[in-house]
Amino acid sequence: LVAAPVAVYGISTGFGALATERIPPEQRAQLQRSLVRSHAAGSGPEVEREVVRGMMLLRLSTLATGYTGVRAETAERLAAMLSAGITPVVREYGSLGCSGDLAPLAHCALALMGEGEVRDASGAPMPAAEALAAARITPVELQEKEGVALLNGVEGMLCQLVLAVTDLRRLLKTLDIAAAMSVEAQLGTDRAFASDLMALRPHPGQAAAGANLVAVMAGSGVRASHRGPDCTRVQDAYSLRCTPQVHGAARDAVEYAATVAGREMAGAVDSPAVLSDGRVESNGNFHGAPVGHALDFLAIATADAASISERRTDRFLDTARNHGLPPFLADDPGVDSGYMIAQYTQAAIVSELKRLAVPASVDSIPTSAMLEDHVSMGWSAARKLRRAVDGLTRVVAIEILTGARALDLRAPLAPSPATGAVVELLRSSGIPGPGPDRYLSPEINDAVELVASG
């Protein structure tokens, strides 16, 4: 096709609105190099190393399908860069999610050419040429089609979807544990979480969350203490009683997103695509809508999960609702403020998560002289979801800290073996129990690290 007289997009023509420009044969390799250099136009803070490496790996997977028309040696050198720990410097801004994540992937392709900035395996910044030379990797001299093949995909947003699914699966399990501590320490009941009640509304996520709550609260002395005829409570507040429904809905959103991610990872996104019958066809598979919608869905689920966690935490601090615990769980209320401001921190994060839940994928802005007139903004959805996942991690950590202090204050009543083990983990990790006010920020950060680690 390179030698054919018929114009083929991306091989013998320009790109985007310049697709009508015919490129003479002697300039077609230069066309690919120019494409990469001009598209490496990102700006802003560096993108995280795990995201860049994930993006490179997923693009390599697409190259390996054979539908992109690259030489084997080009794919092999991209693999060698990954193996050597060479990470291109990718900037936060530059992708509209159509035609894929162009600017982020262009920064990766630029490094493969031996140009631009990278970080080596130790994280040290250096020119790409130096890093490749140190790893004995020869820079790629791009040939026809290879530049566009390295750029035209959604791997940036897809990588962040995969990472978010992984993080949220772990976080939602931990959130169930935090909720069980809250229900237990607020003298709530697990009867509303019974499996036969969960089965009346057969959402799989709800069933899983309900089962987790029952298991974590099993054997609780605190719960047993208010099961007698003297208990006058008929039902718990929504933030306690509806925990399986909210946590379960978030779980189901995550599994939907995982399904989308699996389909994307099984695909080969490029335009033009090189088909097995020899055709090279332009297409719209690079549009990020399927991934962008899933990313925005997760941001909504994340905000809601954090919101119910904050409401459970707040109940601990109010003597009208905490069933005999001191105000703000303080040692000497008035002199001490206890966990008053820890809950403020949680509330501030939840407020931000609500703003981050506003979908990016409903936005669009036309580019490329109106040829690319509808874009997905999937990369933007991915970036705000990463911030939301971090926020949920912090919200969960503060609920666990608060629940643990409340369980300590219920002594001599014994918590369940599971929630007691969480309290013991906190204490053995250097987070002390109830007492006079102290510098709280380091304790919150320690709890955040425990939650993030699973």
Short mmCIF file of N, CA and C in Angstrom, two decimals, residues 231-386:
data_model
loop_
_atom_site.label_atom_id
_atom_site.label_comp_id
_atom_site.label_asym_id
_atom_site.label_seq_id
_atom_site.Cartn_x
_atom_site.Cartn_y
_atom_site.Cartn_z
N CYS A 231 -34.32 -3.22 75.23
CA CYS A 231 -34.00 -2.43 74.03
C CYS A 231 -35.29 -1.91 73.40
N THR A 232 -35.38 -0.60 73.26
CA THR A 232 -36.60 0.03 72.73
C THR A 232 -36.47 0.47 71.28
N ARG A 233 -35.31 0.25 70.67
CA ARG A 233 -35.11 0.68 69.28
C ARG A 233 -35.80 -0.28 68.34
N VAL A 234 -36.56 0.28 67.41
CA VAL A 234 -37.30 -0.52 66.43
C VAL A 234 -36.46 -0.75 65.17
N GLN A 235 -35.75 0.30 64.73
CA GLN A 235 -34.94 0.19 63.52
C GLN A 235 -33.83 1.22 63.56
N ASP A 236 -32.80 0.97 62.77
CA ASP A 236 -31.65 1.87 62.70
C ASP A 236 -31.85 2.93 61.62
N ALA A 237 -31.04 3.99 61.70
CA ALA A 237 -31.05 5.04 60.67
C ALA A 237 -30.62 4.47 59.32
N TYR A 238 -30.99 5.17 58.29
CA TYR A 238 -30.68 4.70 56.94
C TYR A 238 -29.19 4.45 56.73
N SER A 239 -28.34 5.34 57.28
CA SER A 239 -26.90 5.20 57.02
C SER A 239 -26.35 3.91 57.60
N LEU A 240 -27.07 3.31 58.56
CA LEU A 240 -26.70 2.00 59.09
C LEU A 240 -27.48 0.89 58.38
N ARG A 241 -28.80 1.03 58.37
CA ARG A 241 -29.65 -0.04 57.88
C ARG A 241 -29.53 -0.26 56.38
N CYS A 242 -29.28 0.80 55.62
CA CYS A 242 -29.22 0.69 54.15
C CYS A 242 -27.80 0.49 53.63
N THR A 243 -26.89 0.16 54.51
CA THR A 243 -25.51 -0.04 54.08
C THR A 243 -25.37 -1.06 52.95
N PRO A 244 -25.98 -2.25 53.02
CA PRO A 244 -25.80 -3.20 51.91
C PRO A 244 -26.31 -2.68 50.58
N GLN A 245 -27.38 -1.89 50.64
CA GLN A 245 -27.95 -1.39 49.39
C GLN A 245 -27.01 -0.39 48.72
N VAL A 246 -26.42 0.51 49.51
CA VAL A 246 -25.53 1.52 48.94
C VAL A 246 -24.18 0.91 48.57
N HIS A 247 -23.60 0.15 49.49
CA HIS A 247 -22.32 -0.50 49.19
C HIS A 247 -22.50 -1.47 48.03
N GLY A 248 -23.63 -2.17 47.99
CA GLY A 248 -23.86 -3.13 46.93
C GLY A 248 -24.01 -2.48 45.57
N ALA A 249 -24.70 -1.34 45.52
CA ALA A 249 -24.84 -0.64 44.25
C ALA A 249 -23.47 -0.19 43.74
N ALA A 250 -22.60 0.26 44.65
CA ALA A 250 -21.24 0.63 44.24
C ALA A 250 -20.48 -0.58 43.72
N ARG A 251 -20.65 -1.71 44.40
CA ARG A 251 -20.00 -2.95 43.94
C ARG A 251 -20.45 -3.32 42.53
N ASP A 252 -21.74 -3.25 42.29
CA ASP A 252 -22.25 -3.62 40.97
C ASP A 252 -21.77 -2.65 39.89
N ALA A 253 -21.61 -1.37 40.25
CA ALA A 253 -21.05 -0.40 39.30
C ALA A 253 -19.62 -0.77 38.94
N VAL A 254 -18.87 -1.20 39.94
CA VAL A 254 -17.47 -1.59 39.70
C VAL A 254 -17.42 -2.81 38.78
N GLU A 255 -18.30 -3.75 38.99
CA GLU A 255 -18.27 -4.95 38.14
C GLU A 255 -18.72 -4.64 36.71
N TYR A 256 -19.66 -3.71 36.55
CA TYR A 256 -19.99 -3.26 35.20
C TYR A 256 -18.77 -2.64 34.53
N ALA A 257 -18.07 -1.78 35.28
CA ALA A 257 -16.87 -1.14 34.73
C ALA A 257 -15.81 -2.17 34.39
N ALA A 258 -15.70 -3.21 35.20
CA ALA A 258 -14.74 -4.27 34.91
C ALA A 258 -15.09 -4.99 33.61
N THR A 259 -16.38 -5.15 33.35
CA THR A 259 -16.82 -5.77 32.09
C THR A 259 -16.42 -4.91 30.90
N VAL A 260 -16.62 -3.60 31.02
CA VAL A 260 -16.21 -2.69 29.95
C VAL A 260 -14.70 -2.76 29.74
N ALA A 261 -13.95 -2.75 30.84
CA ALA A 261 -12.49 -2.81 30.74
C ALA A 261 -12.04 -4.10 30.07
N GLY A 262 -12.69 -5.21 30.40
CA GLY A 262 -12.33 -6.49 29.79
C GLY A 262 -12.57 -6.51 28.29
N ARG A 263 -13.68 -5.92 27.87
CA ARG A 263 -13.96 -5.84 26.43
C ARG A 263 -12.91 -4.99 25.73
N GLU A 264 -12.56 -3.86 26.36
CA GLU A 264 -11.57 -2.98 25.75
C GLU A 264 -10.20 -3.66 25.64
N MET A 265 -9.81 -4.38 26.68
CA MET A 265 -8.51 -5.05 26.65
C MET A 265 -8.47 -6.17 25.63
N ALA A 266 -9.64 -6.69 25.26
CA ALA A 266 -9.71 -7.72 24.22
C ALA A 266 -9.71 -7.13 22.81
N GLY A 267 -9.78 -5.80 22.73
CA GLY A 267 -9.90 -5.15 21.44
C GLY A 267 -8.56 -4.73 20.85
N ALA A 268 -8.65 -4.17 19.64
CA ALA A 268 -7.48 -3.63 18.95
C ALA A 268 -7.91 -2.29 18.35
N VAL A 269 -7.67 -1.22 19.12
CA VAL A 269 -8.15 0.11 18.73
C VAL A 269 -7.07 0.82 17.93
N ASP A 270 -7.37 1.12 16.69
CA ASP A 270 -6.48 1.91 15.85
C ASP A 270 -7.28 2.37 14.63
N SER A 271 -6.93 3.52 14.13
CA SER A 271 -7.51 3.99 12.87
C SER A 271 -6.44 4.73 12.09
N PRO A 272 -6.16 4.27 10.87
CA PRO A 272 -6.82 3.14 10.22
C PRO A 272 -6.37 1.80 10.78
N ALA A 273 -7.26 0.81 10.64
CA ALA A 273 -6.93 -0.55 11.04
C ALA A 273 -6.48 -1.34 9.82
N VAL A 274 -5.49 -2.19 10.04
CA VAL A 274 -4.98 -3.05 8.97
C VAL A 274 -5.64 -4.42 9.12
N LEU A 275 -6.51 -4.76 8.20
CA LEU A 275 -7.30 -5.99 8.31
C LEU A 275 -6.60 -7.15 7.62
N SER A 276 -7.05 -8.35 7.97
CA SER A 276 -6.36 -9.56 7.51
C SER A 276 -6.48 -9.77 6.01
N ASP A 277 -7.50 -9.14 5.39
CA ASP A 277 -7.64 -9.28 3.94
C ASP A 277 -6.84 -8.21 3.17
N GLY A 278 -6.06 -7.42 3.89
CA GLY A 278 -5.22 -6.43 3.25
C GLY A 278 -5.80 -5.03 3.19
N ARG A 279 -7.07 -4.88 3.59
CA ARG A 279 -7.66 -3.54 3.59
C ARG A 279 -7.09 -2.70 4.73
N VAL A 280 -6.99 -1.41 4.50
CA VAL A 280 -6.65 -0.44 5.55
C VAL A 280 -7.82 0.52 5.62
N GLU A 281 -8.57 0.46 6.75
CA GLU A 281 -9.84 1.18 6.82
C GLU A 281 -9.87 2.15 8.00
N SER A 282 -10.26 3.38 7.70
CA SER A 282 -10.55 4.33 8.77
C SER A 282 -11.81 3.87 9.52
N ASN A 283 -11.86 4.19 10.81
CA ASN A 283 -13.00 3.77 11.63
C ASN A 283 -13.08 4.69 12.86
N GLY A 284 -14.08 4.45 13.68
CA GLY A 284 -14.26 5.29 14.87
C GLY A 284 -14.03 4.56 16.17
N ASN A 285 -13.29 3.44 16.12
CA ASN A 285 -13.10 2.66 17.34
C ASN A 285 -12.29 3.39 18.41
N PHE A 286 -11.60 4.44 18.02
CA PHE A 286 -10.79 5.19 18.99
C PHE A 286 -11.63 6.08 19.89
N HIS A 287 -12.92 6.21 19.63
CA HIS A 287 -13.74 7.10 20.46
C HIS A 287 -13.86 6.53 21.87
N GLY A 288 -13.65 7.36 22.86
CA GLY A 288 -13.56 6.88 24.25
C GLY A 288 -14.86 6.78 24.99
N ALA A 289 -16.01 6.92 24.32
CA ALA A 289 -17.29 6.94 25.03
C ALA A 289 -17.52 5.72 25.93
N PRO A 290 -17.28 4.48 25.46
CA PRO A 290 -17.55 3.34 26.36
C PRO A 290 -16.75 3.39 27.65
N VAL A 291 -15.49 3.80 27.56
CA VAL A 291 -14.64 3.87 28.74
C VAL A 291 -14.99 5.10 29.57
N GLY A 292 -15.23 6.23 28.90
CA GLY A 292 -15.56 7.45 29.63
C GLY A 292 -16.83 7.32 30.44
N HIS A 293 -17.85 6.68 29.88
CA HIS A 293 -19.09 6.49 30.63
C HIS A 293 -18.84 5.63 31.88
N ALA A 294 -18.07 4.58 31.73
CA ALA A 294 -17.78 3.71 32.88
C ALA A 294 -17.00 4.46 33.95
N LEU A 295 -16.04 5.27 33.54
CA LEU A 295 -15.26 6.06 34.50
C LEU A 295 -16.16 7.02 35.26
N ASP A 296 -17.07 7.68 34.57
CA ASP A 296 -17.98 8.60 35.25
C ASP A 296 -18.94 7.87 36.17
N PHE A 297 -19.39 6.71 35.77
CA PHE A 297 -20.26 5.88 36.61
C PHE A 297 -19.55 5.56 37.93
N LEU A 298 -18.27 5.21 37.84
CA LEU A 298 -17.52 4.90 39.06
C LEU A 298 -17.34 6.12 39.95
N ALA A 299 -17.19 7.29 39.35
CA ALA A 299 -17.08 8.51 40.17
C ALA A 299 -18.36 8.75 40.95
N ILE A 300 -19.50 8.47 40.35
CA ILE A 300 -20.78 8.60 41.05
C ILE A 300 -20.86 7.60 42.20
N ALA A 301 -20.54 6.34 41.92
CA ALA A 301 -20.59 5.31 42.95
C ALA A 301 -19.63 5.61 44.09
N THR A 302 -18.45 6.12 43.75
CA THR A 302 -17.45 6.45 44.77
C THR A 302 -17.96 7.56 45.68
N ALA A 303 -18.55 8.59 45.10
CA ALA A 303 -19.07 9.69 45.91
C ALA A 303 -20.18 9.22 46.84
N ASP A 304 -21.06 8.36 46.36
CA ASP A 304 -22.16 7.89 47.19
C ASP A 304 -21.66 7.00 48.32
N ALA A 305 -20.71 6.12 48.03
CA ALA A 305 -20.14 5.27 49.08
C ALA A 305 -19.47 6.11 50.17
N ALA A 306 -18.76 7.15 49.76
CA ALA A 306 -18.13 8.03 50.73
C ALA A 306 -19.16 8.81 51.54
N SER A 307 -20.25 9.20 50.89
CA SER A 307 -21.28 9.98 51.56
C SER A 307 -21.92 9.21 52.70
N ILE A 308 -22.26 7.94 52.48
CA ILE A 308 -22.89 7.17 53.55
C ILE A 308 -21.89 6.88 54.67
N SER A 309 -20.62 6.73 54.32
CA SER A 309 -19.58 6.54 55.34
C SER A 309 -19.48 7.76 56.25
N GLU A 310 -19.50 8.94 55.65
CA GLU A 310 -19.42 10.18 56.45
C GLU A 310 -20.62 10.32 57.36
N ARG A 311 -21.81 9.92 56.89
CA ARG A 311 -23.00 10.01 57.74
C ARG A 311 -22.91 9.06 58.94
N ARG A 312 -22.36 7.86 58.72
CA ARG A 312 -22.18 6.94 59.85
C ARG A 312 -21.19 7.51 60.86
N THR A 313 -20.12 8.11 60.35
CA THR A 313 -19.12 8.71 61.24
C THR A 313 -19.73 9.84 62.06
N ASP A 314 -20.50 10.69 61.42
CA ASP A 314 -21.09 11.84 62.11
C ASP A 314 -21.98 11.41 63.27
N ARG A 315 -22.66 10.28 63.14
CA ARG A 315 -23.56 9.83 64.21
C ARG A 315 -22.79 9.54 65.50
N PHE A 316 -21.53 9.13 65.37
CA PHE A 316 -20.74 8.84 66.57
C PHE A 316 -20.52 10.07 67.44
N LEU A 317 -20.54 11.25 66.85
CA LEU A 317 -20.06 12.44 67.52
C LEU A 317 -21.16 13.25 68.20
N ASP A 318 -22.40 12.89 67.95
CA ASP A 318 -23.55 13.64 68.43
C ASP A 318 -24.23 12.86 69.56
N THR A 319 -24.27 13.44 70.76
CA THR A 319 -24.83 12.71 71.91
C THR A 319 -26.32 12.42 71.75
N ALA A 320 -27.00 13.13 70.86
CA ALA A 320 -28.41 12.84 70.62
C ALA A 320 -28.59 11.56 69.81
N ARG A 321 -27.50 11.06 69.22
CA ARG A 321 -27.61 9.90 68.32
C ARG A 321 -26.61 8.80 68.61
N ASN A 322 -25.65 9.01 69.53
CA ASN A 322 -24.58 8.01 69.67
C ASN A 322 -24.77 7.04 70.82
N HIS A 323 -25.92 7.12 71.48
CA HIS A 323 -26.31 6.10 72.47
C HIS A 323 -25.29 5.94 73.59
N GLY A 324 -25.05 7.07 74.28
CA GLY A 324 -24.28 7.02 75.50
C GLY A 324 -22.80 7.29 75.38
N LEU A 325 -22.29 7.56 74.21
CA LEU A 325 -20.88 7.89 74.05
C LEU A 325 -20.66 9.38 74.35
N PRO A 326 -19.44 9.77 74.72
CA PRO A 326 -19.19 11.18 75.03
C PRO A 326 -19.26 12.05 73.77
N PRO A 327 -19.54 13.34 73.94
CA PRO A 327 -19.60 14.23 72.77
C PRO A 327 -18.28 14.19 71.98
N PHE A 328 -18.40 13.98 70.68
CA PHE A 328 -17.25 13.95 69.77
C PHE A 328 -16.21 12.89 70.17
N LEU A 329 -16.64 11.94 70.99
CA LEU A 329 -15.76 10.88 71.51
C LEU A 329 -14.56 11.48 72.24
N ALA A 330 -14.76 12.66 72.83
CA ALA A 330 -13.67 13.39 73.48
C ALA A 330 -13.41 12.83 74.87
N ASP A 331 -12.16 12.93 75.32
CA ASP A 331 -11.77 12.45 76.65
C ASP A 331 -12.36 13.36 77.73
N ASP A 332 -12.26 14.66 77.56
CA ASP A 332 -12.80 15.65 78.49
C ASP A 332 -13.52 16.70 77.66
N PRO A 333 -14.78 16.42 77.29
CA PRO A 333 -15.49 17.31 76.35
C PRO A 333 -15.48 18.75 76.83
N GLY A 334 -15.15 19.64 75.94
CA GLY A 334 -15.00 21.04 76.27
C GLY A 334 -13.55 21.42 76.23
N VAL A 335 -12.77 20.76 77.10
CA VAL A 335 -11.33 20.91 77.01
C VAL A 335 -10.82 20.21 75.75
N ASP A 336 -11.34 19.03 75.51
CA ASP A 336 -10.96 18.24 74.33
C ASP A 336 -12.05 18.30 73.28
N SER A 337 -11.63 18.28 72.00
CA SER A 337 -12.57 18.27 70.88
C SER A 337 -12.73 16.88 70.27
N GLY A 338 -11.91 15.92 70.69
CA GLY A 338 -12.05 14.57 70.19
C GLY A 338 -11.89 14.49 68.68
N TYR A 339 -12.86 13.85 68.04
CA TYR A 339 -12.78 13.63 66.59
C TYR A 339 -13.63 14.64 65.81
N MET A 340 -13.94 15.78 66.44
CA MET A 340 -14.77 16.78 65.77
C MET A 340 -14.21 17.16 64.40
N ILE A 341 -12.93 17.50 64.35
CA ILE A 341 -12.38 18.04 63.10
C ILE A 341 -11.97 16.92 62.15
N ALA A 342 -11.74 15.71 62.67
CA ALA A 342 -11.53 14.58 61.76
C ALA A 342 -12.75 14.39 60.88
N GLN A 343 -13.94 14.57 61.48
CA GLN A 343 -15.16 14.47 60.68
C GLN A 343 -15.29 15.64 59.72
N TYR A 344 -14.80 16.83 60.11
CA TYR A 344 -14.78 17.95 59.17
C TYR A 344 -13.95 17.59 57.93
N THR A 345 -12.80 16.97 58.18
CA THR A 345 -11.94 16.57 57.06
C THR A 345 -12.68 15.61 56.14
N GLN A 346 -13.36 14.66 56.77
CA GLN A 346 -14.15 13.69 56.00
C GLN A 346 -15.24 14.41 55.19
N ALA A 347 -15.93 15.35 55.83
CA ALA A 347 -17.00 16.07 55.15
C ALA A 347 -16.47 16.90 53.98
N ALA A 348 -15.29 17.51 54.16
CA ALA A 348 -14.70 18.30 53.08
C ALA A 348 -14.38 17.42 51.89
N ILE A 349 -13.88 16.21 52.16
CA ILE A 349 -13.57 15.29 51.06
C ILE A 349 -14.85 14.86 50.35
N VAL A 350 -15.88 14.52 51.12
CA VAL A 350 -17.14 14.08 50.51
C VAL A 350 -17.73 15.19 49.65
N SER A 351 -17.63 16.42 50.11
CA SER A 351 -18.13 17.53 49.30
C SER A 351 -17.38 17.61 47.97
N GLU A 352 -16.06 17.41 48.01
CA GLU A 352 -15.30 17.42 46.75
C GLU A 352 -15.68 16.23 45.87
N LEU A 353 -15.91 15.08 46.46
CA LEU A 353 -16.27 13.90 45.67
C LEU A 353 -17.59 14.12 44.93
N LYS A 354 -18.49 14.86 45.53
CA LYS A 354 -19.74 15.17 44.84
C LYS A 354 -19.47 16.01 43.60
N ARG A 355 -18.55 16.96 43.71
CA ARG A 355 -18.20 17.77 42.53
C ARG A 355 -17.50 16.91 41.48
N LEU A 356 -16.63 16.00 41.93
CA LEU A 356 -15.92 15.13 40.99
C LEU A 356 -16.86 14.13 40.31
N ALA A 357 -18.04 13.92 40.89
CA ALA A 357 -19.01 12.99 40.29
C ALA A 357 -19.75 13.60 39.11
N VAL A 358 -19.61 14.92 38.90
CA VAL A 358 -20.22 15.52 37.71
C VAL A 358 -19.54 14.92 36.49
N PRO A 359 -20.28 14.31 35.57
CA PRO A 359 -19.64 13.54 34.49
C PRO A 359 -18.88 14.41 33.51
N ALA A 360 -17.71 13.92 33.15
CA ALA A 360 -16.93 14.57 32.09
C ALA A 360 -17.39 14.13 30.71
N SER A 361 -17.93 12.93 30.61
CA SER A 361 -18.23 12.35 29.30
C SER A 361 -19.45 12.97 28.64
N VAL A 362 -20.19 13.82 29.35
CA VAL A 362 -21.29 14.52 28.69
C VAL A 362 -20.81 15.81 28.05
N ASP A 363 -19.55 16.14 28.26
CA ASP A 363 -18.97 17.34 27.66
C ASP A 363 -18.34 16.96 26.32
N SER A 364 -18.22 17.93 25.45
CA SER A 364 -17.52 17.73 24.19
C SER A 364 -17.10 19.10 23.70
N ILE A 365 -15.99 19.13 22.99
CA ILE A 365 -15.51 20.40 22.43
C ILE A 365 -14.90 20.10 21.07
N PRO A 366 -15.31 20.82 20.02
CA PRO A 366 -14.84 20.46 18.67
C PRO A 366 -13.39 20.89 18.43
N THR A 367 -12.67 20.06 17.67
CA THR A 367 -11.26 20.32 17.36
C THR A 367 -10.99 19.97 15.90
N SER A 368 -9.75 20.18 15.49
CA SER A 368 -9.25 19.80 14.17
C SER A 368 -10.12 20.34 13.05
N ALA A 369 -10.34 21.66 13.10
CA ALA A 369 -11.11 22.34 12.06
C ALA A 369 -12.47 21.70 11.85
N MET A 370 -13.09 21.27 12.99
CA MET A 370 -14.44 20.69 13.03
C MET A 370 -14.54 19.29 12.44
N LEU A 371 -13.41 18.67 12.06
CA LEU A 371 -13.49 17.28 11.64
C LEU A 371 -13.74 16.40 12.86
N GLU A 372 -13.03 16.68 13.93
CA GLU A 372 -13.21 15.93 15.18
C GLU A 372 -14.16 16.75 16.06
N ASP A 373 -15.46 16.63 15.75
CA ASP A 373 -16.46 17.53 16.32
C ASP A 373 -17.23 16.95 17.49
N HIS A 374 -16.89 15.72 17.90
CA HIS A 374 -17.50 15.15 19.09
C HIS A 374 -16.47 14.27 19.78
N VAL A 375 -16.09 14.64 20.98
CA VAL A 375 -15.03 13.91 21.69
C VAL A 375 -15.56 13.40 23.02
N SER A 376 -14.85 12.42 23.61
CA SER A 376 -15.38 11.71 24.78
C SER A 376 -15.01 12.33 26.11
N MET A 377 -13.89 13.05 26.20
CA MET A 377 -13.36 13.56 27.46
C MET A 377 -13.11 12.43 28.46
N GLY A 378 -12.84 11.22 27.94
CA GLY A 378 -12.63 10.07 28.81
C GLY A 378 -11.39 10.20 29.67
N TRP A 379 -10.32 10.81 29.13
CA TRP A 379 -9.12 11.01 29.93
C TRP A 379 -9.43 11.90 31.14
N SER A 380 -10.21 12.94 30.93
CA SER A 380 -10.60 13.82 32.04
C SER A 380 -11.42 13.06 33.07
N ALA A 381 -12.31 12.19 32.61
CA ALA A 381 -13.08 11.35 33.54
C ALA A 381 -12.15 10.46 34.36
N ALA A 382 -11.11 9.96 33.71
CA ALA A 382 -10.15 9.09 34.40
C ALA A 382 -9.35 9.86 35.45
N ARG A 383 -8.94 11.07 35.09
CA ARG A 383 -8.13 11.84 36.03
C ARG A 383 -8.92 12.21 37.28
N LYS A 384 -10.18 12.60 37.12
CA LYS A 384 -10.95 12.97 38.31
C LYS A 384 -11.33 11.73 39.12
N LEU A 385 -11.48 10.59 38.46
CA LEU A 385 -11.77 9.37 39.22
C LEU A 385 -10.59 8.99 40.10
N ARG A 386 -9.37 9.17 39.61
CA ARG A 386 -8.22 8.86 40.46
C ARG A 386 -8.24 9.70 41.74
#
